[in-house]
Short mmCIF file of C-alpha atoms and ligand atoms in Angstrom, two decimals:
data_model
loop_
_atom_site.label_atom_id
_atom_site.label_comp_id
_atom_site.label_asym_id
_atom_site.label_seq_id
_atom_site.Cartn_x
_atom_site.Cartn_y
_atom_site.Cartn_z
CA MET A 1 275.84 39.98 164.33
CA THR A 2 275.35 43.18 162.80
CA SER A 3 278.49 45.22 162.37
CA PRO A 4 278.45 48.52 163.07
CA ALA A 5 278.76 49.77 159.32
CA ASP A 6 275.86 47.58 158.19
CA LYS A 7 274.09 48.95 161.32
CA THR A 8 274.49 52.94 159.86
CA LEU A 9 273.78 52.03 156.67
CA GLN A 10 270.19 50.44 158.28
CA GLU A 11 269.86 53.50 159.90
CA PHE A 12 270.39 55.45 156.85
CA GLN A 13 267.68 53.15 154.87
CA SER A 14 265.33 53.41 157.36
CA LYS A 15 265.25 57.25 157.21
CA PHE A 16 265.72 57.69 153.39
CA ARG A 17 262.37 57.94 151.20
CA GLY A 18 264.13 57.01 147.75
CA GLU A 19 265.83 53.83 146.43
CA VAL A 20 268.94 52.69 148.23
CA LEU A 21 270.61 50.34 145.73
CA LEU A 22 273.55 48.04 147.02
CA PRO A 23 275.94 46.08 144.50
CA GLY A 24 273.65 43.14 142.92
CA ASP A 25 270.15 45.14 143.05
CA THR A 26 267.92 45.60 140.52
CA GLY A 27 268.83 48.91 138.93
CA TYR A 28 272.15 49.31 140.53
CA ASP A 29 273.93 48.85 136.95
CA GLU A 30 271.54 51.44 135.09
CA ALA A 31 272.12 53.95 138.07
CA ARG A 32 275.63 53.62 138.05
CA THR A 33 275.64 53.94 134.42
CA ILE A 34 276.71 57.10 133.15
CA TRP A 35 276.83 59.06 129.31
CA ASN A 36 280.50 58.35 128.64
CA ALA A 37 280.87 54.30 128.70
CA MET A 38 284.89 54.77 129.62
CA ILE A 39 283.48 55.29 132.89
CA ASP A 40 282.84 51.74 135.10
CA ARG A 41 282.85 52.86 138.62
CA LYS A 42 280.99 50.38 141.46
CA PRO A 43 279.61 52.44 144.31
CA ALA A 44 279.40 51.13 147.78
CA VAL A 45 276.17 52.46 147.92
CA ILE A 46 273.51 54.53 145.74
CA ALA A 47 270.99 56.79 147.19
CA ARG A 48 268.26 57.57 144.54
CA CYS A 49 266.88 61.05 146.26
CA THR A 50 263.49 62.16 146.31
CA GLY A 51 263.91 65.53 147.59
CA CYS A 52 266.13 67.89 149.79
CA ALA A 53 265.22 65.53 153.18
CA ASP A 54 266.56 62.62 151.05
CA VAL A 55 269.60 64.80 150.56
CA MET A 56 270.42 65.63 154.02
CA GLU A 57 270.06 62.50 154.69
CA ALA A 58 272.75 61.06 152.30
CA VAL A 59 275.08 63.68 153.66
CA ALA A 60 274.96 62.65 157.20
CA TYR A 61 275.21 59.22 156.53
CA ALA A 62 278.56 59.66 154.15
CA GLN A 63 279.59 61.54 157.19
CA LYS A 64 279.15 59.02 159.76
CA ALA A 65 280.34 56.25 157.11
CA GLY A 66 283.28 57.96 156.24
CA LEU A 67 282.55 57.58 152.61
CA VAL A 68 283.56 59.63 149.70
CA VAL A 69 280.44 61.42 148.05
CA ALA A 70 279.91 61.55 144.11
CA MET A 71 276.99 63.66 143.12
CA ARG A 72 274.75 62.73 140.09
CA GLY A 73 272.66 64.84 138.06
CA GLY A 74 272.57 64.61 134.40
CA GLY A 75 275.43 61.86 134.34
CA HIS A 76 276.93 63.93 131.40
CA ASN A 77 280.14 64.87 132.42
CA ILE A 78 283.28 63.93 130.55
CA ALA A 79 285.24 62.91 133.72
CA GLY A 80 283.09 60.40 135.68
CA ASN A 81 282.63 62.42 138.62
CA ALA A 82 279.06 61.46 138.75
CA VAL A 83 280.17 58.29 140.04
CA CYS A 84 282.38 56.82 142.52
CA SER A 85 284.41 53.27 142.62
CA GLY A 86 283.28 52.40 146.72
CA GLY A 87 281.61 55.66 148.68
CA LEU A 88 277.99 56.84 148.20
CA MET A 89 277.01 57.85 144.86
CA ILE A 90 274.30 60.63 145.63
CA ASP A 91 271.80 60.17 142.85
CA LEU A 92 269.86 63.43 141.90
CA SER A 93 268.51 62.20 138.79
CA PRO A 94 264.86 61.29 140.24
CA MET A 95 264.44 64.98 141.20
CA LYS A 96 263.18 66.29 138.32
CA SER A 97 260.28 68.80 138.96
CA VAL A 98 260.50 71.90 136.62
CA ARG A 99 258.43 74.54 137.82
CA VAL A 100 257.30 77.81 135.51
CA ASP A 101 255.86 81.28 136.83
CA PRO A 102 255.45 82.32 133.54
CA VAL A 103 254.49 85.86 134.78
CA ALA A 104 257.43 86.26 136.92
CA ARG A 105 259.69 84.77 134.06
CA THR A 106 261.41 82.36 136.71
CA ALA A 107 261.77 78.30 136.65
CA THR A 108 261.98 76.39 139.93
CA VAL A 109 264.16 73.28 138.96
CA GLU A 110 265.27 70.26 140.94
CA PRO A 111 268.68 68.79 140.43
CA GLY A 112 268.21 65.97 137.80
CA ALA A 113 266.37 68.09 135.44
CA THR A 114 267.90 67.49 131.77
CA LEU A 115 267.33 70.42 129.58
CA GLY A 116 264.61 68.62 127.71
CA ASP A 117 262.75 68.47 130.61
CA PHE A 118 263.54 72.20 131.05
CA ASP A 119 262.62 73.83 127.75
CA HIS A 120 259.49 71.27 127.86
CA GLU A 121 258.26 73.17 130.29
CA ALA A 122 259.32 76.52 129.83
CA GLN A 123 259.07 76.61 126.02
CA ALA A 124 254.42 75.81 127.19
CA PHE A 125 254.80 79.61 127.82
CA ALA A 126 257.75 80.39 124.70
CA LEU A 127 260.37 81.18 127.95
CA ALA A 128 263.83 79.69 128.16
CA THR A 129 266.89 80.37 130.07
CA PRO A 130 270.40 80.25 128.27
CA LEU A 131 271.66 76.17 128.81
CA GLY A 132 273.44 74.03 126.36
CA ILE A 133 273.14 72.56 123.36
CA ASN A 134 272.07 68.45 123.79
CA SER A 135 269.20 68.05 125.35
CA THR A 136 270.02 65.17 128.30
CA THR A 137 272.85 67.59 129.84
CA GLY A 138 271.77 67.76 133.09
CA VAL A 139 270.88 71.32 134.21
CA GLY A 140 272.56 70.99 137.51
CA GLY A 141 276.49 69.95 136.43
CA LEU A 142 276.19 72.68 133.57
CA THR A 143 275.05 75.43 135.55
CA LEU A 144 277.16 75.22 138.40
CA GLY A 145 280.49 74.97 135.69
CA GLY A 146 278.84 77.85 134.00
CA GLY A 147 276.72 76.76 131.28
CA PHE A 148 276.38 78.14 127.92
CA GLY A 149 274.27 77.60 124.38
CA TRP A 150 272.55 79.01 122.14
CA LEU A 151 271.06 81.48 124.24
CA THR A 152 274.16 82.74 125.79
CA ARG A 153 275.30 85.63 123.43
CA LYS A 154 271.54 87.16 123.98
CA TYR A 155 271.51 86.68 127.49
CA GLY A 156 274.90 85.38 129.25
CA MET A 157 275.49 81.69 130.92
CA SER A 158 273.31 79.84 132.28
CA VAL A 159 275.25 81.53 135.84
CA ASP A 160 273.80 84.75 135.02
CA ASN A 161 270.81 83.83 134.92
CA LEU A 162 270.77 82.36 138.21
CA VAL A 163 268.98 83.75 140.96
CA ALA A 164 268.76 81.91 143.59
CA ALA A 165 269.66 78.09 144.72
CA GLU A 166 268.86 75.64 147.85
CA ILE A 167 272.37 73.86 148.96
CA VAL A 168 272.94 71.14 151.40
CA THR A 169 276.60 71.33 152.32
CA ALA A 170 279.08 69.55 154.12
CA ASP A 171 277.41 70.31 157.83
CA GLY A 172 274.36 68.58 156.61
CA ARG A 173 272.16 72.26 156.58
CA ARG A 174 270.44 73.49 153.80
CA ARG A 175 271.12 76.95 153.07
CA ARG A 176 269.08 78.91 150.68
CA VAL A 177 271.56 81.12 148.66
CA SER A 178 271.35 84.41 146.27
CA ALA A 179 272.53 87.74 146.08
CA ASP A 180 271.52 89.04 149.84
CA GLN A 181 271.13 85.56 151.34
CA ASP A 182 274.99 83.59 151.40
CA PRO A 183 276.24 85.68 149.29
CA GLU A 184 279.62 84.38 148.59
CA LEU A 185 278.07 80.73 148.47
CA PHE A 186 275.69 81.91 145.84
CA TRP A 187 278.85 83.47 144.09
CA ALA A 188 281.05 80.28 144.48
CA ILE A 189 279.01 77.68 142.71
CA ARG A 190 278.22 79.98 139.59
CA GLY A 191 281.06 78.43 138.50
CA GLY A 192 282.63 76.66 141.44
CA GLY A 193 280.78 73.44 139.95
CA GLY A 194 280.13 70.55 142.80
CA ASN A 195 282.78 71.78 145.17
CA PHE A 196 280.38 73.23 147.65
CA GLY A 197 277.60 71.34 148.80
CA VAL A 198 274.52 69.28 146.75
CA VAL A 199 272.19 71.69 144.92
CA THR A 200 268.70 70.73 145.69
CA LEU A 201 266.96 73.06 143.70
CA PHE A 202 267.76 76.04 141.45
CA GLU A 203 265.90 79.16 140.39
CA PHE A 204 266.73 81.00 137.20
CA ARG A 205 265.84 84.19 135.37
CA LEU A 206 263.72 83.51 132.00
CA HIS A 207 263.43 85.31 128.55
CA PRO A 208 261.10 84.99 126.02
CA VAL A 209 262.10 82.95 123.26
CA GLY A 210 260.55 80.82 120.23
CA PRO A 211 258.38 79.20 120.71
CA GLU A 212 259.57 78.81 116.88
CA VAL A 213 263.31 79.86 115.96
CA PHE A 214 265.63 80.11 112.78
CA SER A 215 268.05 77.64 112.75
CA GLY A 216 269.43 74.73 110.77
CA LEU A 217 273.11 73.65 109.14
CA VAL A 218 274.51 74.93 106.45
CA VAL A 219 277.29 71.48 105.22
CA TYR A 220 280.72 72.39 102.79
CA PRO A 221 282.73 69.96 101.86
CA PHE A 222 286.15 69.57 104.29
CA GLU A 223 288.56 70.51 101.04
CA GLN A 224 287.49 73.91 101.78
CA ALA A 225 287.33 74.39 105.18
CA ARG A 226 290.31 76.89 104.96
CA GLU A 227 288.79 79.17 103.50
CA VAL A 228 285.13 78.58 105.29
CA LEU A 229 286.39 79.05 108.41
CA SER A 230 288.36 82.33 107.35
CA ARG A 231 285.04 84.06 106.26
CA TYR A 232 283.44 82.22 109.63
CA ARG A 233 285.82 84.23 112.12
CA GLU A 234 285.20 87.48 109.87
CA PHE A 235 281.11 87.29 109.42
CA VAL A 236 280.97 86.65 113.66
CA GLU A 237 283.31 89.14 114.52
CA THR A 238 279.75 91.64 113.63
CA LEU A 239 277.10 89.36 114.66
CA PRO A 240 274.29 90.62 116.88
CA ASP A 241 273.82 88.95 119.93
CA GLU A 242 270.48 87.14 118.90
CA LEU A 243 272.24 85.58 116.55
CA SER A 244 275.15 82.26 116.69
CA VAL A 245 277.05 80.22 114.15
CA TRP A 246 279.06 77.62 115.68
CA ALA A 247 281.31 74.99 113.48
CA VAL A 248 282.28 71.49 113.49
CA LEU A 249 284.67 69.54 111.70
CA ARG A 250 283.83 65.52 111.27
CA LYS A 251 282.62 62.61 109.02
CA ALA A 252 279.37 63.44 107.56
CA PRO A 253 276.35 61.58 109.08
CA PRO A 254 273.69 60.33 106.88
CA LEU A 255 271.94 63.37 107.51
CA PRO A 256 268.88 63.20 104.94
CA PHE A 257 269.22 66.83 103.05
CA LEU A 258 272.73 65.57 102.16
CA PRO A 259 273.35 63.18 99.00
CA GLU A 260 274.09 59.58 100.21
CA GLU A 261 277.62 59.74 98.47
CA VAL A 262 278.44 62.15 100.83
CA TYR A 263 278.13 60.12 104.42
CA GLY A 264 281.22 59.37 105.32
CA LYS A 265 283.21 61.95 104.04
CA GLY A 266 284.94 64.80 105.59
CA ILE A 267 282.56 68.15 106.31
CA VAL A 268 282.82 71.32 107.89
CA ALA A 269 279.30 71.99 109.00
CA LEU A 270 278.10 75.58 110.13
CA ALA A 271 275.10 75.49 112.45
CA LEU A 272 273.01 78.70 112.78
CA PHE A 273 270.40 79.59 115.06
CA GLY A 274 268.72 82.80 115.43
CA MET A 275 266.35 84.26 117.86
CA GLY A 276 263.41 87.19 117.48
CA ASP A 277 262.17 88.02 113.83
CA ALA A 278 262.74 84.58 111.83
CA LYS A 279 262.54 86.51 108.66
CA GLU A 280 265.49 89.04 109.80
CA ALA A 281 267.71 86.27 111.07
CA ARG A 282 267.68 84.50 107.67
CA LYS A 283 268.39 87.75 106.01
CA ARG A 284 271.31 88.37 108.64
CA LEU A 285 272.21 85.48 108.15
CA ASP A 286 272.02 84.49 104.48
CA PRO A 287 276.19 85.30 103.92
CA VAL A 288 276.64 81.47 105.87
CA ARG A 289 275.32 79.97 102.92
CA ALA A 290 278.24 81.29 100.57
CA PHE A 291 281.66 80.66 102.21
CA GLY A 292 282.04 78.35 99.85
CA ARG A 293 280.51 75.75 97.72
CA PRO A 294 278.31 73.55 100.48
CA TYR A 295 276.69 69.79 99.70
CA GLY A 296 273.90 71.11 101.43
CA GLU A 297 272.01 72.76 103.83
CA HIS A 298 268.74 72.58 106.04
CA LEU A 299 267.56 75.93 107.22
CA GLY A 300 264.44 77.22 108.26
CA VAL A 301 261.78 78.02 111.14
CA GLN A 302 261.05 74.81 113.78
CA PRO A 303 260.26 74.92 117.07
CA TYR A 304 263.31 75.60 119.70
CA THR A 305 262.55 72.53 121.60
CA ALA A 306 263.27 70.99 118.33
CA TRP A 307 266.55 72.55 118.00
CA GLN A 308 267.82 72.08 121.64
CA GLN A 309 267.71 68.17 120.28
CA ALA A 310 268.80 68.38 116.96
CA PHE A 311 272.20 66.98 118.06
CA ASP A 312 271.14 64.52 120.04
CA PRO A 313 271.56 61.72 117.80
CA LEU A 314 275.38 62.61 117.13
CA LEU A 315 275.22 62.35 121.50
CA THR A 316 274.03 59.86 122.52
CA PRO A 317 275.05 57.80 125.83
CA GLY A 318 277.29 54.66 125.73
CA ALA A 319 280.18 55.79 123.71
CA ARG A 320 283.78 55.97 124.69
CA ASN A 321 284.64 59.77 124.97
CA TYR A 322 288.01 61.54 125.57
CA TRP A 323 287.42 65.49 125.12
CA LYS A 324 289.69 68.54 125.08
CA SER A 325 289.15 71.91 125.56
CA HIS A 326 290.87 75.46 125.45
CA ASN A 327 289.13 79.02 125.51
CA PHE A 328 289.79 81.24 122.72
CA THR A 329 290.11 84.90 122.42
CA GLU A 330 290.81 84.97 118.89
CA LEU A 331 290.56 82.14 115.56
CA SER A 332 294.02 82.48 114.44
CA ASP A 333 295.77 81.54 111.77
CA GLY A 334 297.41 79.04 113.26
CA ALA A 335 294.74 78.10 115.15
CA ILE A 336 292.69 77.51 111.92
CA ASP A 337 295.96 75.53 110.50
CA THR A 338 295.87 73.63 113.44
CA VAL A 339 292.44 71.85 113.42
CA ILE A 340 292.71 71.67 109.49
CA GLU A 341 295.65 69.35 110.13
CA TYR A 342 293.85 67.01 112.78
CA ALA A 343 290.43 67.25 110.96
CA ALA A 344 292.06 65.57 108.02
CA LYS A 345 292.77 62.47 110.45
CA LEU A 346 290.26 61.98 112.52
CA SER A 347 290.77 59.11 114.75
CA SER A 348 287.31 57.73 114.04
CA PRO A 349 283.90 58.28 112.39
CA GLN A 350 281.63 59.82 115.45
CA SER A 351 285.38 61.86 116.77
CA GLU A 352 284.82 65.54 115.97
CA ILE A 353 286.31 69.33 116.35
CA PHE A 354 284.14 71.68 117.57
CA ILE A 355 284.00 75.56 117.81
CA GLY A 356 281.38 76.99 120.16
CA LEU A 357 280.83 80.71 119.63
CA LEU A 358 280.25 82.90 122.94
CA GLY A 359 280.97 86.27 123.75
CA GLY A 360 278.24 89.00 123.65
CA GLN A 361 276.31 89.50 127.00
CA ALA A 362 278.53 86.51 128.26
CA SER A 363 281.89 88.89 127.93
CA ARG A 364 279.92 91.86 129.20
CA VAL A 365 280.01 90.53 132.62
CA PRO A 366 282.90 91.52 134.81
CA PRO A 367 285.09 88.09 136.17
CA GLU A 368 284.56 88.88 139.40
CA ALA A 369 281.26 88.91 138.81
CA THR A 370 280.54 85.28 138.90
CA ALA A 371 282.66 82.06 140.15
CA TYR A 372 282.85 81.81 136.51
CA ALA A 373 285.69 83.82 134.99
CA HIS A 374 286.18 83.65 131.47
CA ARG A 375 284.17 86.11 130.45
CA ASP A 376 286.81 87.29 127.36
CA THR A 377 286.48 83.61 126.02
CA GLN A 378 285.27 84.09 121.81
CA PHE A 379 285.39 80.42 121.22
CA ALA A 380 285.36 77.72 122.87
CA LEU A 381 287.42 74.76 121.03
CA ASN A 382 286.51 71.05 122.20
CA VAL A 383 288.30 68.35 120.14
CA HIS A 384 285.82 65.22 120.59
CA GLY A 385 287.42 61.72 120.32
CA ARG A 386 284.52 59.30 120.51
CA TRP A 387 284.63 55.90 119.65
CA GLU A 388 283.11 52.40 120.10
CA ASP A 389 285.78 49.73 120.69
CA PRO A 390 288.05 49.94 123.68
CA ALA A 391 291.04 48.42 121.36
CA ASP A 392 290.94 51.99 119.56
CA ASP A 393 291.26 53.66 123.10
CA GLN A 394 295.16 54.48 123.23
CA ARG A 395 294.77 55.49 119.55
CA CYS A 396 291.49 57.88 119.22
CA ILE A 397 292.97 59.39 123.34
CA ALA A 398 296.33 60.02 121.80
CA TRP A 399 294.77 61.81 118.51
CA ALA A 400 292.73 64.25 120.86
CA ARG A 401 295.86 65.14 123.36
CA GLU A 402 297.95 66.04 120.27
CA PHE A 403 295.21 68.13 118.59
CA PHE A 404 295.04 69.71 122.07
CA LYS A 405 299.03 70.15 122.10
CA ALA A 406 299.38 71.68 118.54
CA THR A 407 296.44 74.10 119.70
CA THR A 408 298.09 75.06 123.26
CA PRO A 409 300.45 78.29 121.42
CA TYR A 410 296.98 80.16 120.28
CA ALA A 411 294.53 79.10 123.38
CA ALA A 412 294.01 81.99 125.99
CA GLY A 413 295.18 79.70 128.42
CA GLY A 414 292.04 78.96 130.30
CA VAL A 415 289.42 76.11 130.06
CA TYR A 416 285.62 75.57 131.01
CA VAL A 417 285.38 73.47 133.84
CA ASN A 418 282.87 71.91 132.31
CA PHE A 419 284.86 70.32 129.52
CA MET A 420 287.95 68.78 131.47
CA THR A 421 288.63 65.24 131.63
CA GLU A 422 289.58 62.95 134.82
CA GLU A 423 293.57 63.61 134.87
CA GLU A 424 293.74 67.58 133.96
CA THR A 425 294.50 68.26 138.05
CA ASP A 426 297.15 70.53 136.43
CA ARG A 427 294.54 72.51 135.03
CA ILE A 428 292.38 73.42 137.99
CA ALA A 429 294.18 77.03 138.61
CA ALA A 430 293.98 77.87 135.06
CA ALA A 431 290.29 76.45 134.95
CA TYR A 432 288.85 78.92 137.69
CA GLY A 433 291.32 81.69 136.31
CA PRO A 434 291.53 84.85 138.45
CA ASN A 435 288.47 83.79 140.65
CA TYR A 436 290.94 80.79 142.08
CA GLU A 437 292.34 82.31 145.07
CA ARG A 438 288.60 83.66 146.44
CA LEU A 439 287.18 79.90 145.65
CA VAL A 440 289.64 78.34 147.84
CA ARG A 441 288.79 80.81 150.70
CA ALA A 442 284.92 79.78 150.19
CA LYS A 443 286.05 76.13 150.19
CA THR A 444 287.91 76.51 152.77
CA LYS A 445 285.26 78.33 154.86
CA TYR A 446 282.17 75.99 153.64
CA ASP A 447 283.60 72.33 152.99
CA PRO A 448 286.95 72.73 155.13
CA GLU A 449 287.30 68.59 155.27
CA ASN A 450 286.58 68.54 151.08
CA PHE A 451 283.53 66.36 151.77
CA PHE A 452 282.84 67.25 148.18
CA SER A 453 285.60 66.27 146.35
CA LEU A 454 284.95 63.97 143.32
CA ASN A 455 285.02 67.24 140.67
CA GLN A 456 287.38 69.14 139.68
CA ASN A 457 288.58 69.87 143.26
CA ILE A 458 289.55 73.09 144.53
CA LYS A 459 291.31 72.08 147.48
CA PRO A 460 290.59 74.08 150.88
CA SER A 461 293.84 76.02 151.83
CA ASN A 462 294.44 73.82 155.52
CA GLU A 463 294.70 70.95 153.04
P1 FAD B 1 276.76 65.19 135.67
O1 FAD B 1 277.96 64.23 135.59
O2 FAD B 1 275.55 64.34 136.54
O3 FAD B 1 277.41 66.04 136.98
C1 FAD B 1 278.98 66.57 136.91
C2 FAD B 1 279.31 67.09 138.14
O4 FAD B 1 278.79 68.35 138.57
C3 FAD B 1 278.87 66.38 139.44
O5 FAD B 1 280.36 65.50 139.28
C4 FAD B 1 279.23 67.28 140.25
O6 FAD B 1 280.35 67.48 140.82
C5 FAD B 1 278.54 68.35 139.83
N1 FAD B 1 277.12 67.91 140.10
C6 FAD B 1 276.15 67.77 139.41
N2 FAD B 1 274.77 68.57 139.83
C7 FAD B 1 275.05 68.47 141.12
C8 FAD B 1 274.25 69.22 142.36
N3 FAD B 1 273.11 69.51 141.99
N4 FAD B 1 274.57 69.63 143.28
C9 FAD B 1 276.25 69.67 143.31
N5 FAD B 1 276.70 69.48 142.35
C10 FAD B 1 276.23 68.62 141.12
N6 FAD B 1 278.25 72.04 128.57
C11 FAD B 1 277.62 73.60 127.66
O7 FAD B 1 277.84 74.62 128.79
N7 FAD B 1 276.88 73.81 127.16
C12 FAD B 1 277.09 72.69 126.43
O8 FAD B 1 276.25 72.92 125.12
C13 FAD B 1 277.45 71.42 126.16
N8 FAD B 1 276.77 70.37 125.38
C14 FAD B 1 277.25 69.26 125.96
C15 FAD B 1 277.25 67.96 125.53
C16 FAD B 1 277.45 66.72 125.77
C17 FAD B 1 276.83 65.36 124.93
C18 FAD B 1 278.21 66.44 126.71
C19 FAD B 1 278.76 65.16 127.31
C20 FAD B 1 278.52 67.65 127.51
C21 FAD B 1 278.11 68.73 127.43
N9 FAD B 1 278.48 69.88 128.23
C22 FAD B 1 278.21 71.48 127.91
C23 FAD B 1 279.25 69.69 129.10
C24 FAD B 1 278.09 69.80 130.66
O9 FAD B 1 278.41 70.93 131.14
C25 FAD B 1 279.13 69.27 131.82
O10 FAD B 1 279.25 67.16 131.18
C26 FAD B 1 278.20 68.64 132.75
O11 FAD B 1 278.87 68.65 133.78
C27 FAD B 1 276.85 68.08 132.96
O12 FAD B 1 276.12 68.22 134.27
P2 FAD B 1 275.18 66.64 134.35
O13 FAD B 1 274.89 67.51 135.84
O14 FAD B 1 274.47 66.18 133.13
O15 FAD B 1 276.69 65.96 134.91
#
């Protein structure tokens, strides 16, 4: 006898082109494993999609079987929403195609592509669009939350460069959205995350970048942190959009340009990036080398793709991670003092406090232009708790939470939706900021049953 549930599954399997994985199948555990090792969930079914038709079948199946749905792009989201307990995991990672039109300067990107996949294709034509700083992150999740990286000060957020998308909504329909087609849905997905459907194709505007850029690190002893961060704050105030400097406080990794005795000691590392003329970038960024007395530096011209991978060794998958994040419009003395206080008692050798620089073009776009609203953010301050042993969970999480609490008085109140951990449901309205009510209206229209609920969830007004 076949139960109705089995029959629905069998029907789905017969129509699906990709792999359907069930618990116990070869590849099931690999497919459900995501970047953050804190997440260990077992979907009832994993649908490894090969194209839009598979996504439509998967949505129809989940609707019919009454299954909760998770969507996996690059699998980097810290909250782990890419995978569900029970339910259907729509795994988009097999869909990795990136097609570049170098004349129109656009890229058409499938939702399983990573930043590395994207850069590989676009840099063949010395083109790029603003994405993140770690090549294994997924283009999909990063873009739908806003997306920022080294090119953001010059060319805006990833969503500012999204010109169109194709999306399968909860009713099973595939829609093309752009400024002219379904503009409200197009607005909502540019910052509203995975709330509105499964995006099966992204179309980006590209810009000339590289193929070589000026970039690298200047590493100072932690003891000089106050001076270095104060000088940093002042320096970036007048920085041209082509340039960027981010800061990280952590224990020194074994970087070949540092003396061996520095490994494991506290450091403030400044990461420098300059697009355009390398000589000009070097000259304009030169003062960063004299914020204190560095342990060492490694600066020069290198391929943009190499710089995009420079931090990969520190951000490998498989570690336990707990992050907290705040947006800042300025780095006050109080914020700097608190950063230093907590960097002095890092919870593990891999934990870090990280300051990303935004502003520039990202801040010139009005907050209501896209669902991503935090246009006044100048700095994103993250605490990255990262460790290996589950026995350290409580201690490392507590450190991150305490730091987060201590910096709250100096923060702007908003948070980047892509850096939120699972339990931050109380920060949802703050994450979507002034666009929250409009997003609720869009959610009510396009997903009234909250079919897409595993995300930083915007609840429809009828729920
Ligand atoms: P996934 O976990 O696969 O997806 C996350 C969520 O996005 C899903 O649960 C789903 O709700 C939604 N989603 C994904 N794909 C789709 C789709 N096709 N359709 C609909 N919804 C979808 N962010 C930055 O902006 N800049 C950075 O430099 C940056 N660096 C990072 C470095 C690391 C090491 C990590 C772990 C994260 C970083 N992030 C950065 C945050 C990153 O933007 C988020 O983690 C983002 O969610 C990752 O997208 P993903 O596709 O890899 O994740």
